[in-house]
XYZ file of C-alpha atoms in Angstrom:
173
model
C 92.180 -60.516 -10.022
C 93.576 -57.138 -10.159
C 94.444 -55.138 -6.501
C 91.872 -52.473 -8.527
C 89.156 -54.823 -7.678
C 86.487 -53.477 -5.105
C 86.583 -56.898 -3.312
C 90.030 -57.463 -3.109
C 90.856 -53.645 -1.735
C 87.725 -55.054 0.896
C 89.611 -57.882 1.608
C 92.578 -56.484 1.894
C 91.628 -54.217 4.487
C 89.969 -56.561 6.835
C 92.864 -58.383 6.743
C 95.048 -55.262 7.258
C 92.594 -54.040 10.593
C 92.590 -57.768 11.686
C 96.445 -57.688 11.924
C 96.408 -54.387 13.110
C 93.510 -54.993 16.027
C 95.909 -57.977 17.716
C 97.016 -56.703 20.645
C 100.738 -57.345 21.108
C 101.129 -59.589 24.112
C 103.874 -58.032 25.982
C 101.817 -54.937 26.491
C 98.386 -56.493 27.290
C 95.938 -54.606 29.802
C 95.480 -55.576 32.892
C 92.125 -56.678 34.440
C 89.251 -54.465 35.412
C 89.831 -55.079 39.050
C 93.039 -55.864 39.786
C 94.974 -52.278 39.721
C 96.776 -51.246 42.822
C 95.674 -47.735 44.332
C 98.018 -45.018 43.566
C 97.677 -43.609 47.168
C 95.894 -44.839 49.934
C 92.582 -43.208 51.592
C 89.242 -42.608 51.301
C 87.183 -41.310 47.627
C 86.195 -37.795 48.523
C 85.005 -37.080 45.145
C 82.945 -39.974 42.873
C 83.291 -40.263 39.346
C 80.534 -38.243 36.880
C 80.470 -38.444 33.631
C 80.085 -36.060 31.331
C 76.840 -35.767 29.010
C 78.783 -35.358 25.951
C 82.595 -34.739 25.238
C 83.567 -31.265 26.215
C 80.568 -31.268 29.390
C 80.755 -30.635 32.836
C 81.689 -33.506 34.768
C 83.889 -35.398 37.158
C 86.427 -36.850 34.623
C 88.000 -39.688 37.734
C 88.211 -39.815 41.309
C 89.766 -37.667 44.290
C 91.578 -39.450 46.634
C 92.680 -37.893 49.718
C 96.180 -38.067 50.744
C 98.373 -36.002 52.873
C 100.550 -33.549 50.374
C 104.112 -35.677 49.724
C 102.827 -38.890 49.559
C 104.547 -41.799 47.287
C 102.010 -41.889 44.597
C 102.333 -45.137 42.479
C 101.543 -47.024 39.242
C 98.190 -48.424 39.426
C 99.725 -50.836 36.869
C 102.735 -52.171 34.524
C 103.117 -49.675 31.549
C 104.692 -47.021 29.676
C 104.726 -43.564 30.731
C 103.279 -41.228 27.797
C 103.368 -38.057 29.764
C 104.753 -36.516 33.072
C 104.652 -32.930 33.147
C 102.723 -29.680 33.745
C 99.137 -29.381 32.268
C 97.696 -25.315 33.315
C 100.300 -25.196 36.059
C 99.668 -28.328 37.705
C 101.702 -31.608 37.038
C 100.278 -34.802 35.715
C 101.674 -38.521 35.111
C 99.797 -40.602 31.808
C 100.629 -44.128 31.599
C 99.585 -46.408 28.996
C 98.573 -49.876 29.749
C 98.146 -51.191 26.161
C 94.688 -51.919 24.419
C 94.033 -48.300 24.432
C 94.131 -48.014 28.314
C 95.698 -45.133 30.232
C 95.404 -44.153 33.555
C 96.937 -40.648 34.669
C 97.153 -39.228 38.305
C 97.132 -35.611 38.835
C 97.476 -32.443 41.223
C 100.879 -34.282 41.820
C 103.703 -32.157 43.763
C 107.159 -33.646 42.044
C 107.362 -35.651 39.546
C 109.978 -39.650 40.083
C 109.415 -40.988 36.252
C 109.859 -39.247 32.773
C 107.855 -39.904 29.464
C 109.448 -43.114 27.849
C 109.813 -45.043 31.173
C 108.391 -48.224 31.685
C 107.331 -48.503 35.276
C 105.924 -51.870 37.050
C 102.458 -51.650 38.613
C 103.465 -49.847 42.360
C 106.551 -48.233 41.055
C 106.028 -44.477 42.978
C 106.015 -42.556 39.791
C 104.772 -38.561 42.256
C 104.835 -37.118 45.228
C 100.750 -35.902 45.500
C 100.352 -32.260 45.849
C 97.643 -30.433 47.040
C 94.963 -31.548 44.162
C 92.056 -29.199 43.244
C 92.157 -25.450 44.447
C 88.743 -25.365 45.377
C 88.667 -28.924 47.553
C 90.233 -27.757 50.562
C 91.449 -31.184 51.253
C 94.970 -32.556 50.041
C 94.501 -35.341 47.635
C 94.967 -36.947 43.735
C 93.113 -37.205 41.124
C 92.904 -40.270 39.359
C 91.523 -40.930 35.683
C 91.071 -43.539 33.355
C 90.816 -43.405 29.558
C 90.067 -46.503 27.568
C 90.998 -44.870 24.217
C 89.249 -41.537 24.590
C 86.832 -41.975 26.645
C 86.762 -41.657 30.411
C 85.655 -44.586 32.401
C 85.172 -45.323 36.218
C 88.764 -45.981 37.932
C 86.669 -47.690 40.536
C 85.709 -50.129 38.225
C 90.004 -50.788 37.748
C 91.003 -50.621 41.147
C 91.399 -53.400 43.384
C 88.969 -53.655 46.463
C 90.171 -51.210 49.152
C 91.303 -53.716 51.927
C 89.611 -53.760 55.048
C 91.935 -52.871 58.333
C 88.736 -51.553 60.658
C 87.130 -54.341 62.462
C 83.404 -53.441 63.962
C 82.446 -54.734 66.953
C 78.826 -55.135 67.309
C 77.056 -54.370 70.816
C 74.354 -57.048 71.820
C 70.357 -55.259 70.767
C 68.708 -56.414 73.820
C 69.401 -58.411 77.083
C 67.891 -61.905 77.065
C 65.455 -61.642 80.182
């Protein structure tokens, strides 16, 4: 059968994207879930997805944090970008299978592009974060190839520290 064939250039694809799709072990993503929070404190701005690619939306969460905070890797990875972006400094790390977090609004940057950092490695200082917000704080985005997901969905539950005491309703009579 000649390589010319239709079928055997078909077959020799799938067997080139089936190869190609495996996703190399050492750099495997971690589980929806389980990242660490880059800062701690509370969302002051939810996640809202654009309509279509280049639409208004909220591309990640705002996390409010006082300015010079140790911001850290929400996960084990490889840093693809640390730098300014319009003025303002960013951090991308990629977490295999097409997953990349970055945090932005960040003041100084700890880690350059090429590092491999382990998942709470303080990789910023956090800045002041959007002009307009009036509260210090990072942004925090998620990519699964290119398009933006939820980071709440990655994050590990916020732990609970605040215990509620309840007051009895009514006095037995």
């Amino acid at each position: 059968m000649s390589a010319r064939h239709p079928i055997a250039r078909f077959v020799t694809t799938l067997v080139f994207l089936a190869v190609a799709s495996v996703p190399d072990p050492a750099v495997a993503a971690p589980s929806p879930g389980a990242w660490l929070w880059p800062v701690s404190g509370p969302v002051i701005e939810a996640f809202d997805p654009p309509d279509s690619p280049f639409g208004s939306g909220h591309r990640g969460i705002d996390i409010a944090t006082p300015v010079g905070t140790d911001v850290v890797a929400p996960a084990d990875g490889t840093v693809t970008f640390a730098g300014p972006v319009g003025g303002r400094r960013f951090v991308t790390i990629d977490h295999g299978d097409g997953l990349r977090s970055t945090v932005s609004f960040v003041e100084a940057l700890r880690v350059r592009a090429g590092d491999v950092v382990g998942a709470g490695q303080v990789v910023a200082s956090s800045g002041t974060g959007h002009a307009a917000e009036g509260v210090p704080h990072v942004h925090v985005g998620v990519r699964v190839v290119d398009t933006y997901v939820d980071p709440m969905d990655y994050l590990a539950p916020p732990s609970v520290t605040t215990f509620i005491r309840l007051a009895p309703c009514c006095a037995e009579a």
